[in-house]
Coordinates of C-alpha atoms in Angstrom, one line a residue:
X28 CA -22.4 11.2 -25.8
X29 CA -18.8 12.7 -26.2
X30 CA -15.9 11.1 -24.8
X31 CA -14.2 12.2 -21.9
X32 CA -10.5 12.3 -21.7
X33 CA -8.8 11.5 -18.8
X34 CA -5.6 13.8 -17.5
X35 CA -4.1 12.0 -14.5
X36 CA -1.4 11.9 -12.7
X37 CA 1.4 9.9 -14.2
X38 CA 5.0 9.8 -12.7
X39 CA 7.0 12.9 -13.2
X40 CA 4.1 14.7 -15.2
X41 CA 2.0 17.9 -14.1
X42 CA -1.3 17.1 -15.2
X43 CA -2.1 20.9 -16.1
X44 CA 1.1 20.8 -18.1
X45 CA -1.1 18.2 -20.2
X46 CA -4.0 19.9 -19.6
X47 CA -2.2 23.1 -21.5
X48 CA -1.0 21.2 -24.4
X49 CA -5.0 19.6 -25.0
X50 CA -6.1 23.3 -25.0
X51 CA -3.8 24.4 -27.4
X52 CA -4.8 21.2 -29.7
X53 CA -7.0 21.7 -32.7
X54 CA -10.3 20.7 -30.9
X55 CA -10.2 24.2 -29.5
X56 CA -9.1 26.6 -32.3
X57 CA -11.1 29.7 -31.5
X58 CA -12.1 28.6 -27.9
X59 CA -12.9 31.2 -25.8
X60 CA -12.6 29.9 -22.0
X61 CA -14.3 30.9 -19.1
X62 CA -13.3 29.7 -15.2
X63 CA -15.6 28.8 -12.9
X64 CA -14.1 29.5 -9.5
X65 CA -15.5 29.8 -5.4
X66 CA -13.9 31.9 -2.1
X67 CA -11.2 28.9 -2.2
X68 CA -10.4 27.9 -5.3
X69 CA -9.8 31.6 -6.4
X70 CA -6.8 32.0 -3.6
X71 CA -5.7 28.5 -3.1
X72 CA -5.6 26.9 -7.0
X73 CA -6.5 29.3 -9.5
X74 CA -2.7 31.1 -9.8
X75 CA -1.2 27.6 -10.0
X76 CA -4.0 26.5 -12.5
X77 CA -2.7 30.1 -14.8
X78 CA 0.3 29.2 -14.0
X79 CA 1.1 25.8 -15.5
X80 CA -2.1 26.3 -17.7
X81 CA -1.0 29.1 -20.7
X82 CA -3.6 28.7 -22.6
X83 CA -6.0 30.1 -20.0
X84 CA -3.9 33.6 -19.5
X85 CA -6.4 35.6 -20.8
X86 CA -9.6 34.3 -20.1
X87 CA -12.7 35.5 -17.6
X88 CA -13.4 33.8 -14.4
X89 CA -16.2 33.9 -12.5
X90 CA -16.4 33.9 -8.4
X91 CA -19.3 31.3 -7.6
X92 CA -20.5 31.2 -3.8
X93 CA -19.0 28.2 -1.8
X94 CA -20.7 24.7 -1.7
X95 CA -24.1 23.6 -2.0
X96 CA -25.3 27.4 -2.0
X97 CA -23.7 27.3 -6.0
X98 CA -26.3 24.8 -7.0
X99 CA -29.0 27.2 -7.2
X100 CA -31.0 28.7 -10.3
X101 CA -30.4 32.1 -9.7
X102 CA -26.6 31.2 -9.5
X103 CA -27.3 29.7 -13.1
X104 CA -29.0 32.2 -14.3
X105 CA -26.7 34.8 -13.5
X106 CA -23.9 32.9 -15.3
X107 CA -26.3 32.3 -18.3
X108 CA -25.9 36.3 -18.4
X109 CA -22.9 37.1 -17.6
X110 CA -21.9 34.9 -20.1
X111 CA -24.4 36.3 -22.9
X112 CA -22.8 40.0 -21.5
X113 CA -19.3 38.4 -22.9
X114 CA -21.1 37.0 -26.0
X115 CA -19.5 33.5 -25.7
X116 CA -21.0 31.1 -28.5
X117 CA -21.6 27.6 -29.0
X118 CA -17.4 27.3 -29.3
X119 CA -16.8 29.0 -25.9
X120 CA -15.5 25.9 -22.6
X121 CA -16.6 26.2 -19.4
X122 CA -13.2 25.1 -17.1
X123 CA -15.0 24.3 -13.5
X124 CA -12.2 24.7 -11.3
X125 CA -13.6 23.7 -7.7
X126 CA -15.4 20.9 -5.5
X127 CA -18.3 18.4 -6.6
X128 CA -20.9 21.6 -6.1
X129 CA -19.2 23.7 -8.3
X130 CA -18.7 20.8 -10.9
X131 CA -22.1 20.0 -10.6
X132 CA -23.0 23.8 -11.7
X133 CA -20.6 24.1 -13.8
X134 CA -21.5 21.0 -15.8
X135 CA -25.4 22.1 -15.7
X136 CA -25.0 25.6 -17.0
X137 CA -22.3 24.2 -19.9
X138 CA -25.5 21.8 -20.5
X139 CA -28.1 24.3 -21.0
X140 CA -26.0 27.1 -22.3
X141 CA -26.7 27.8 -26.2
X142 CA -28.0 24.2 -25.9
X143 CA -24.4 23.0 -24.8
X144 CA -21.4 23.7 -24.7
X145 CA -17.9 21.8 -23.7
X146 CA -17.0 22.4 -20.4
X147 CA -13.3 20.7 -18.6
X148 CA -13.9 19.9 -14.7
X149 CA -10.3 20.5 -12.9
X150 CA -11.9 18.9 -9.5
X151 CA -10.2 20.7 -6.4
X152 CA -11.4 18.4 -3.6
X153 CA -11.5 14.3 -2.9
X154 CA -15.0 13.8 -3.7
X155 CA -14.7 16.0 -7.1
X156 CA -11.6 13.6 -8.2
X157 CA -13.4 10.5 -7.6
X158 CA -16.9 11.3 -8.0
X159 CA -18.5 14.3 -8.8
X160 CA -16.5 15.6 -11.7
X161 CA -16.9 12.2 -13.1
X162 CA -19.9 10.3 -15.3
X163 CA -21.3 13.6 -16.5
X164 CA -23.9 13.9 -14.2
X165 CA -25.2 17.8 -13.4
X166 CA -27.4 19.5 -11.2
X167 CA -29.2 21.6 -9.5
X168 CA -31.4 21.6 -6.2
X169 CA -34.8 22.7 -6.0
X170 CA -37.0 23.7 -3.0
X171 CA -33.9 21.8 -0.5
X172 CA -33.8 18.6 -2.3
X173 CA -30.6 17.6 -4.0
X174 CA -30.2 17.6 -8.0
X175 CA -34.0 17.8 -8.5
X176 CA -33.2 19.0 -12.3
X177 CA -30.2 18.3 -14.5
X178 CA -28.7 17.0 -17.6
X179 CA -26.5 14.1 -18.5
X180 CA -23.6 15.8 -20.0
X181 CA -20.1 14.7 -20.2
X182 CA -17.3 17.0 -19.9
X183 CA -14.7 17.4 -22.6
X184 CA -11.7 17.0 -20.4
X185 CA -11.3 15.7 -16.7
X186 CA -7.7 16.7 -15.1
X187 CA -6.9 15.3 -12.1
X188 CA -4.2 17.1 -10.4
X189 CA -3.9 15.4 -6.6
X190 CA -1.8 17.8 -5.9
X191 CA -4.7 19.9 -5.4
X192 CA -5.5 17.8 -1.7
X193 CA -3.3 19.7 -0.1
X194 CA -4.8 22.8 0.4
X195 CA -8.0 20.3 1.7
X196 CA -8.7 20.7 5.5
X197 CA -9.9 16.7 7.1
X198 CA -13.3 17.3 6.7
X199 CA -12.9 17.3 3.1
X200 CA -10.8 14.2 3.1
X201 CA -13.2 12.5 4.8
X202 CA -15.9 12.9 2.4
X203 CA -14.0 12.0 -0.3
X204 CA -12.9 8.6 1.4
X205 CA -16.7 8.1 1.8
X206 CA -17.3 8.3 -1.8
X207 CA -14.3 5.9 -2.6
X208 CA -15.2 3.5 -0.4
X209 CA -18.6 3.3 -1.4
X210 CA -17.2 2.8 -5.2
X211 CA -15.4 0.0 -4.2
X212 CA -17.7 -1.7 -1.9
X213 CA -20.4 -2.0 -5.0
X214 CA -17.5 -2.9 -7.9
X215 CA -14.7 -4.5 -5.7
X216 CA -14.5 -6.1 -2.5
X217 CA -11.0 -6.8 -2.9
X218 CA -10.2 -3.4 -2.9
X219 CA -12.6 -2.1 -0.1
X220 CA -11.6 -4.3 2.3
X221 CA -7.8 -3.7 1.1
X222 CA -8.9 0.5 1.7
X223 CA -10.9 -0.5 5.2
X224 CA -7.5 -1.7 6.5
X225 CA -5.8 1.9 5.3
X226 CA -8.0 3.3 7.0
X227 CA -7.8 1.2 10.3
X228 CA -3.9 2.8 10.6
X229 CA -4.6 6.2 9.0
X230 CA -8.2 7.2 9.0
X231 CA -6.7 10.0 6.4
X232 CA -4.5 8.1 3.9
X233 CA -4.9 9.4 0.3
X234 CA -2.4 8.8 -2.6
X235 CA -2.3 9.4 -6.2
X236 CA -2.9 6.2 -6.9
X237 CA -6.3 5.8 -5.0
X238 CA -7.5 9.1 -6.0
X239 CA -6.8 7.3 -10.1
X240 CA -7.7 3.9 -9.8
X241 CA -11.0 5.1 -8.0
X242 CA -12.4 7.5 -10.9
X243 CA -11.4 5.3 -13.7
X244 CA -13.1 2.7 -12.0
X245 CA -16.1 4.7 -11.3
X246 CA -15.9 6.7 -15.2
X247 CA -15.9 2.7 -16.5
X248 CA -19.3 2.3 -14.8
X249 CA -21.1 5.3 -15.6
X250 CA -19.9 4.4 -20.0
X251 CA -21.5 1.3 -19.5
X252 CA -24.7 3.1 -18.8
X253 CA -24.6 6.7 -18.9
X254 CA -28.2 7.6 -18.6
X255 CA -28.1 5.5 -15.2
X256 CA -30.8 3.3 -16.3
X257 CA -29.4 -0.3 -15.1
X258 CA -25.5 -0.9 -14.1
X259 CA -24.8 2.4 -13.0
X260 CA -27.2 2.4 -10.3
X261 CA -25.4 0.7 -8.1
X262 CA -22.9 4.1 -7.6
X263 CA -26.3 5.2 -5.7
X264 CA -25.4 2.8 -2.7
X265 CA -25.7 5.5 0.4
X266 CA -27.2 7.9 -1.5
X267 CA -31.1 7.1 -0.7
X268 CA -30.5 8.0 2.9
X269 CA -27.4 10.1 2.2
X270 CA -28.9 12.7 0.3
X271 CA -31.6 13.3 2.5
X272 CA -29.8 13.4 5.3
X273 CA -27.3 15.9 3.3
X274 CA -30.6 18.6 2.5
X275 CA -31.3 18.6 5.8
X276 CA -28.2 19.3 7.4
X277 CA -28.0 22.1 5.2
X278 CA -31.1 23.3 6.6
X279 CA -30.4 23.5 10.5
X280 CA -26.8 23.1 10.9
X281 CA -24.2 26.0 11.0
X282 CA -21.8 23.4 9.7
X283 CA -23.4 21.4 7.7
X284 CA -22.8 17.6 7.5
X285 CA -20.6 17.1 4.1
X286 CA -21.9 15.1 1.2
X287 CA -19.4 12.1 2.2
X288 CA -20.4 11.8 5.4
X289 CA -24.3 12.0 4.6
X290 CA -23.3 9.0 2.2
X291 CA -21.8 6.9 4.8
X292 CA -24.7 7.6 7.2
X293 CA -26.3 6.6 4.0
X294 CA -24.2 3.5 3.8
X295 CA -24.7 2.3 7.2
X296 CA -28.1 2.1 6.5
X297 CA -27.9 0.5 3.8
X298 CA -26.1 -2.3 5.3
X299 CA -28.7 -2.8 8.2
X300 CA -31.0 -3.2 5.2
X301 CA -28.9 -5.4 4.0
X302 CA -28.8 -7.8 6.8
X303 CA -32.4 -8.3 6.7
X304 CA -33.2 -8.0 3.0
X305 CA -30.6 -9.3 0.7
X306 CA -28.8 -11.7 3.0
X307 CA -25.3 -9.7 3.8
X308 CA -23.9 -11.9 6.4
X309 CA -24.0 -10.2 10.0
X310 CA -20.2 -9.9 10.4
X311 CA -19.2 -8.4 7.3
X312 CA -22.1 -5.4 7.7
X313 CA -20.8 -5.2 11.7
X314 CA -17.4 -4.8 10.5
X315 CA -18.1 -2.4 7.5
X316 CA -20.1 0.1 9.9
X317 CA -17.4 -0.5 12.6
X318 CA -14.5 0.2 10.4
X319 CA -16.3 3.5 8.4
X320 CA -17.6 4.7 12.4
X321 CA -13.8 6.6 12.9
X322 CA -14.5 9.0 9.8
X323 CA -17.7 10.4 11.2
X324 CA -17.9 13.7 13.0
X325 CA -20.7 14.7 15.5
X326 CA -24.1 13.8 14.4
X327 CA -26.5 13.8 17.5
X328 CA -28.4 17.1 15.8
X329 CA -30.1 15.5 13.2
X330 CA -31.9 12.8 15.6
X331 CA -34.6 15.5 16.4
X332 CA -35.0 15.4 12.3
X333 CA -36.4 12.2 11.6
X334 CA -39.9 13.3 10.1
X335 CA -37.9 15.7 7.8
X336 CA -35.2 13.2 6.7
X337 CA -37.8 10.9 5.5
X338 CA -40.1 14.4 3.5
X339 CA -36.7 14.8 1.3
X340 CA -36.9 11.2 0.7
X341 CA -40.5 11.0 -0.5
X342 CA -38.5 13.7 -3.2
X343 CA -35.9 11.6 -4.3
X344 CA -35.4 10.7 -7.7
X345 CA -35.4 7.1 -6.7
X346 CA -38.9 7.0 -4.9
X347 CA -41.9 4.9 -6.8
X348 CA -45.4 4.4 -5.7
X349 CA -44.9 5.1 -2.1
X350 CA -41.6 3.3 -1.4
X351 CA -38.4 3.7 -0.9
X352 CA -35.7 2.4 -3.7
X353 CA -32.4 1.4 -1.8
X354 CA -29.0 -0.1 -3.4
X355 CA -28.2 -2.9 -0.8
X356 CA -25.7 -6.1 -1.1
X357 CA -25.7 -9.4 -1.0
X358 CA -21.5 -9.5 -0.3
X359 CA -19.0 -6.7 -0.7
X360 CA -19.1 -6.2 -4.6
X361 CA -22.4 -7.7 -5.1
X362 CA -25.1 -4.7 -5.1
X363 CA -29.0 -5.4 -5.6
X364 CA -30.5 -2.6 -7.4
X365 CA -34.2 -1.0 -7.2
X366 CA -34.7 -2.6 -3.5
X367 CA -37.9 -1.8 -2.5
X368 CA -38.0 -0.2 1.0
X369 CA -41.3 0.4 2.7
X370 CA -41.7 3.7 4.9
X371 CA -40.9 2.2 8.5
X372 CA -37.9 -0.2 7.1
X373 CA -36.4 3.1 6.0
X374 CA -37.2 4.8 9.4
X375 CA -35.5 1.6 11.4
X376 CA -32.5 2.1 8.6
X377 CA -32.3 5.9 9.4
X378 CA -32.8 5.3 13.5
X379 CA -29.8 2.2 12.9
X380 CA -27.7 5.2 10.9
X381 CA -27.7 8.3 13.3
X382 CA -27.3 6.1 16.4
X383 CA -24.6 3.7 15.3
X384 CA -21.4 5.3 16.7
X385 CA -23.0 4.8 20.0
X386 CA -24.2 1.2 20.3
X387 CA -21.9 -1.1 22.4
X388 CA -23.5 -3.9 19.3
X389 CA -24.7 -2.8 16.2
X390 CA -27.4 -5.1 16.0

């Protein structure tokens, strides 16, 4: 596993100021670099990305479609040959410049490229900063279900420029504070309840410091066990429910539900599991769910779902032998792992999730 260096934001510093002077190091002599870019990124970051970034002036970029539609094998494949077409070697970086999709992509064509290459994620988006672009985990999905095939991979270089969050609209904000919440209600309770009162008087609040502290925190649990076979299963919390909830949205809805909410849906399921099967006392699940409601948006559509919610969970990487493995607590910052949930717990869990804004008591 290589090590991943960390570009953050530190005072006075541009990030992509340091992110110049790394590719103009050593390590790279002879690099050829090629940008990975969507509809957004290519208007909104890429010119201050050249800009700041010298070392990239001459280098290709490629426009990937926007979201989850990236994650796809034919968008792979085309960049497998595009990238043959410009006869990059086993030397040649892959710079993803975009949100967790993109990184995802990114980091699973770099994987499987020439039998790997480097690649540098430059996250764009919340959830990329403190999440995605992290642990080098990459994917792809397969027949609807999320990251059905992949590689652990770790990218070269992560740079973290918040500055990035501005050009975010709320909806993209709110999944990110999803993600960071859930990060620091499985490592931290003193942090996740001090980020649950942020949010109580600005349901939006983001600063540099958050965004930091929240992916070194996260990067610390994915080195302890990178090939996610104990500790760093407990970054799954959410994501049983979460990602099913997420390939189904993207199915039916026009506007479909972003991975960060689909994790807290996730989340508030897990917490009624909780309740019942690892003994989270009552009033700290009713006032996580309570606290977390504000950030959702409408989600009465995926009610008529149900049936098809639980399919893309018999398909999740975490399903054995007929049931359902769930990250649950015991307290804020005490996650059980490999929970086994049987078919009509997880229905009750989902049924407690989509209906939650609208019950006077949660319980």
């Amino acid at each position: 596993m290589e090590k991943t260096r960390f570009i953050l934001s530190t005072g006075a510093l541009n990030p992509l100021v340091s992110l110049n002077r790394a590719l103009r190091s050593k390590s790279f002599d002879g690099a050829r670099f090629f940008i990975l870019t969507d509809a957004n990124t290519v208007d909104l970051c890429l010119p201050t990305l050249i800009s700041s970034v010298a070392a990239l002036d001459e280098c290709a970029f490629f426009e990937l479609p926007e979201g989850e539609a990236c994650k796809d094998i034919g968008v792979a494949q085309d960049l497998w040959l595009q990238l043959m077409d410009c006869h990059a070697d086993r030397n040649a970086v892959i710079i993803n410049l975009g949100g967790g999709a993109l990184c995802d992509l990114g980091g699973f064509v770099a994987a499987s490229y020439k039998r790997g290459i480097r690649f540098v994620n430059v996250p764009t988006t919340l959830l990329a900063m403190v999440d995605a672009a992290v642990g080098g985990k990459t994917a792809i999905n397969v027949g609807g279900v999320k990251n059905q095939v992949g590689f652990f991979h770790s990218p070269t270089i992560i740079c973290i420029n918040p500055a990035f969050l501005r050009t975010l609209p709320d909806k993209e904000l709110q999944s990110g504070l999803f993600e960071i919440i859930k990060t620091y209600a499985v490592c931290d309770a003193g942090r996740c309840n001090k980020t649950l009162d942020k949010l109580a008087c600005d349901e939006l609040f983001v600063d540099d410091e958050l965004v930091c502290d929240c992916a070194m925190l996260k990067s610390t649990v994915a080195g302890e066990d990178f090939y996610d076979r104990g500790r760093r299963k407990i970054l799954n919390f959410g994501h049983t429910l979460g990602h099913a909830i997420e390939s189904v949205s993207l199915k039916h809805d026009d506007n479909p539900m972003s991975h960060g909410q689909a994790v807290g849906l996730g989340m508030a399921g897990a917490v009624w599991l909780s309740v019942r099967k690892t003994g989270l006392d009552r009033a700290v699940a009713t006032d996580f769910v309570q606290r977390t409601a504000t950030l959702f948006d409408d989600i009465d559509g995926l009610a008529a779902h149900y049936d098809e919610i639980l399919d893309c969970m018999r398909a999740d990487k975490k399903a054995t032998s007929g049931t359902y493995n769930f990250v649950l607590l015991k307290d804020l910052g005490r996650p059980v792992v490999d929970v086994h949930v049987s078919e009509s717990e997880a229905l009750d869990a989902l049924a407690f999730a989509l209906g939650q804004k609208k019950t006077a008591s949660f319980w």
